[in-house]
Coordinates of C-alpha atoms in Angstrom, one line a residue:
M1 CA 0.3 -0.4 0.1
G2 CA 1.3 4.2 -0.4
T3 CA 2.3 6.1 2.2
S4 CA 0.0 9.3 2.9
R5 CA -2.4 12.2 2.0
L6 CA 0.1 13.2 -1.1
G7 CA 0.5 10.5 -2.5
L8 CA -2.4 7.4 -2.7
P9 CA -1.1 4.0 -3.5
V10 CA -0.4 3.2 -7.0
N11 CA -3.6 0.5 -8.4
N12 CA -3.2 -1.9 -10.4
A13 CA -6.5 -2.2 -11.3
L14 CA -6.6 0.2 -15.0
K15 CA -4.3 -2.0 -16.1
L16 CA -6.6 -4.9 -15.6
L17 CA -9.1 -3.6 -17.6
D18 CA -10.8 -2.9 -21.3
Q19 CA -10.1 0.7 -21.5
K20 CA -13.1 0.2 -24.1
S21 CA -15.1 -0.8 -22.1
S22 CA -17.7 1.1 -20.0
L23 CA -15.7 3.8 -18.2
K24 CA -15.9 7.4 -19.7
H25 CA -12.0 8.9 -21.1
E26 CA -11.4 12.0 -20.7
L27 CA -8.5 14.8 -20.3
F28 CA -7.9 17.4 -18.3
A29 CA -5.7 20.7 -18.5
K30 CA -3.5 21.7 -15.5
S31 CA -6.4 24.1 -13.3
A32 CA -9.4 22.4 -14.6
V33 CA -12.5 21.6 -11.8
L34 CA -13.9 17.7 -12.1
Y35 CA -17.4 18.1 -10.4
T36 CA -20.0 15.1 -10.2
Q37 CA -23.9 15.1 -9.3
T38 CA -23.7 11.4 -8.6
P39 CA -21.0 9.2 -7.1
K40 CA -18.9 7.6 -9.7
L41 CA -15.2 6.3 -9.3
V42 CA -12.2 8.2 -11.0
L43 CA -9.4 6.2 -12.1
L44 CA -6.0 8.7 -12.8
K45 CA -4.1 6.9 -15.8
T46 CA -1.6 10.1 -16.0
G47 CA -1.3 13.0 -14.4
S48 CA -1.8 14.9 -10.6
A49 CA -4.7 16.1 -8.9
K50 CA -6.0 17.2 -5.5
L51 CA -9.4 15.5 -4.2
C52 CA -11.2 19.1 -2.2
F53 CA -14.2 20.4 -0.2
F54 CA -14.5 24.0 -1.0
E55 CA -16.7 26.6 0.5
D56 CA -17.2 30.0 0.9
G57 CA -13.6 30.9 -1.3
E58 CA -11.8 28.1 1.1
E59 CA -9.9 25.0 0.6
F60 CA -9.8 21.5 2.2
I61 CA -7.4 19.4 0.5
L62 CA -8.6 15.5 1.4
Y63 CA -5.6 13.9 -0.7
N64 CA -3.4 14.4 -3.6
I65 CA -4.1 11.6 -6.3
Q66 CA -1.2 10.8 -8.8
K67 CA -1.2 9.1 -11.8
E68 CA -2.5 5.4 -11.6
N69 CA -4.8 6.2 -8.6
L70 CA -8.2 5.5 -8.1
T71 CA -11.5 7.7 -5.7
I72 CA -14.5 8.0 -5.3
L73 CA -16.0 11.7 -6.3
D74 CA -19.7 12.8 -5.0
D75 CA -21.5 16.0 -5.3
T76 CA -19.3 17.3 -1.7
C77 CA -16.2 17.5 -3.5
A78 CA -14.5 18.5 -6.3
I79 CA -11.2 17.2 -8.3
E80 CA -8.5 19.8 -9.9
F81 CA -5.8 19.1 -11.8
L82 CA -2.2 19.8 -10.9
E83 CA -1.2 18.9 -14.6
E84 CA -2.8 17.9 -17.7
S85 CA -4.1 14.5 -17.1
E86 CA -5.4 11.3 -18.5
V87 CA -9.0 10.3 -17.1
F88 CA -11.2 7.0 -16.5
S89 CA -14.2 7.0 -14.9
V90 CA -17.4 5.3 -14.2
G91 CA -20.5 5.4 -12.3
I92 CA -21.1 3.5 -9.2
D93 CA -24.1 2.1 -10.4
E94 CA -22.7 0.7 -13.4
M95 CA -19.7 -0.9 -11.7
D96 CA -21.3 -4.5 -11.8
K97 CA -19.3 -5.6 -15.0
L98 CA -16.0 -4.1 -13.1
L99 CA -17.1 -5.6 -10.0
S100 CA -17.4 -9.2 -11.3
D101 CA -13.2 -9.1 -12.7
K102 CA -11.5 -11.0 -9.7
G103 CA -8.7 -8.8 -9.6
F104 CA -10.1 -5.1 -10.2
A105 CA -12.3 -6.5 -7.3
L106 CA -9.7 -7.2 -4.7
N107 CA -7.8 -3.4 -6.4
F108 CA -10.8 -2.0 -5.6
T109 CA -11.4 -3.3 -2.0
D110 CA -8.0 -2.2 -1.1
S111 CA -7.8 1.3 -2.4
L112 CA -11.1 1.7 -0.6
I113 CA -10.0 0.5 2.7
Y114 CA -6.6 2.1 1.7
I115 CA -8.6 5.9 1.9
I116 CA -11.7 4.9 4.7
I117 CA -8.2 4.3 7.2
L118 CA -7.3 7.6 5.7
Q119 CA -10.1 9.7 6.4
R120 CA -10.8 8.7 9.4
Q121 CA -7.4 9.8 10.5
I122 CA -7.8 13.1 9.4
I123 CA -11.4 13.2 10.6
R124 CA -9.5 12.3 14.2
S125 CA -7.1 15.2 13.5
I126 CA -9.3 17.5 12.9
L127 CA -11.5 16.7 15.5
F128 CA -8.4 16.5 18.3
E129 CA -5.4 17.5 17.4
S130 CA -4.3 21.7 18.4
A131 CA -3.4 23.8 16.0
K132 CA -0.2 22.7 16.1
G133 CA -0.5 19.3 16.7
R134 CA -1.8 19.1 12.8
I135 CA 1.2 21.1 11.3
A136 CA 3.3 18.6 13.7
N137 CA 1.5 15.2 12.4
F138 CA 1.2 16.5 8.6
L139 CA 5.2 17.2 8.9
I140 CA 6.2 14.0 10.8
E141 CA 4.0 12.2 7.9
L142 CA 5.9 14.0 5.2
A143 CA 9.0 13.1 7.0
T144 CA 8.5 9.2 7.2
E145 CA 6.9 9.1 3.4
Q146 CA 10.6 10.7 2.0
D147 CA 12.2 8.7 5.0
L148 CA 15.8 10.8 4.5
V149 CA 17.8 12.0 7.4
Q150 CA 20.9 14.2 6.9
N151 CA 23.9 14.4 9.4
G152 CA 21.6 12.4 12.2
Y153 CA 18.3 15.1 11.7
H154 CA 15.1 14.5 9.4
Y155 CA 15.1 15.7 6.1
I156 CA 11.9 17.1 4.3
F157 CA 11.3 19.1 1.1
L158 CA 8.0 21.1 1.3
P159 CA 6.2 20.5 -2.2
F160 CA 4.2 23.4 -2.4
S161 CA 3.7 26.8 -0.3
L162 CA 2.5 27.1 3.3
K163 CA -1.0 28.0 2.2
V164 CA -1.3 24.7 0.4
L165 CA 0.0 23.5 3.6
S166 CA -2.9 25.2 5.8
S167 CA -5.8 23.5 2.9
F168 CA -4.4 19.5 4.0
V169 CA -4.8 20.3 7.4
G170 CA -7.5 22.8 7.5
L171 CA -6.0 26.8 8.8
K172 CA -6.2 29.5 8.0
R173 CA -3.4 30.5 6.3
Q174 CA -1.8 33.3 8.9
S175 CA -2.4 30.7 11.4
A176 CA 0.1 27.8 9.6
S177 CA 2.4 30.9 9.2
T178 CA 2.2 31.5 12.9
I179 CA 2.7 28.2 13.9
F180 CA 5.1 26.9 11.7
N181 CA 7.5 30.3 12.6
E182 CA 7.3 29.2 15.7
L183 CA 8.5 25.9 15.4
I184 CA 11.5 27.2 13.4
K185 CA 12.3 30.4 16.2
D186 CA 12.4 27.5 18.8
D187 CA 14.7 25.8 16.6
I188 CA 12.5 22.7 16.3
I189 CA 12.5 23.2 12.4
R190 CA 14.9 24.4 10.3
R191 CA 15.0 26.3 7.0
L192 CA 17.1 25.6 4.1
S193 CA 15.9 27.2 2.1
P194 CA 12.0 28.3 0.5
H195 CA 10.8 24.3 0.3
E196 CA 13.8 22.2 2.2
F197 CA 13.7 21.8 5.9
L198 CA 15.7 20.0 8.8
I199 CA 13.6 18.6 11.2
V200 CA 16.2 19.3 14.8
N201 CA 14.2 17.9 17.3
F202 CA 12.0 15.1 16.2
E203 CA 10.5 13.8 19.8
K204 CA 9.6 17.7 20.6
L205 CA 7.4 18.0 17.4
K206 CA 5.9 14.6 18.2
S207 CA 4.9 15.7 21.9
Y208 CA 2.6 18.1 20.4
T209 CA 0.9 15.6 18.7
N210 CA -2.3 12.7 20.1

């Protein structure tokens, strides 16, 4: 299985299907947004995207979708494409034929289990973590995924802005920026470049999480 909210597990389901079956095939440009009124299965053949909630100009990012990922889209959320992407989709009510393929059904089930567990972790963080705990949790998750150590410190590459980070952890941009700067000031993390950081006190960072 996969790693984190930045990249779901690679899924082989698409390779098991006849792409000329009931799957709808579409190409989306960068920054395009896909909505639906009825639940559908979405498989990303190429490109990358993010699954988000939008409300009153605010955005909350559930997770990123990379090529060979699948997800379920419904009318509560949207997929925003981060680069030109090729997508296959099918309505949930039209999946009988797909699920009759044992290989596809197993891959689909594995992905759903992963997504359910991931979303429960997100809900738990939002409900029970402090603002600092949410950011600490996300940085620890990132460090675990990237698994890079430099001079005994965990090295992390943050592949987006603090604004995007705030959208992952459910905070206002200013709140996320304030907490991030506090972590730097207290020498818990150290900035190497705009996107590169060292976690110099991993245990202290962990202490902010539940």
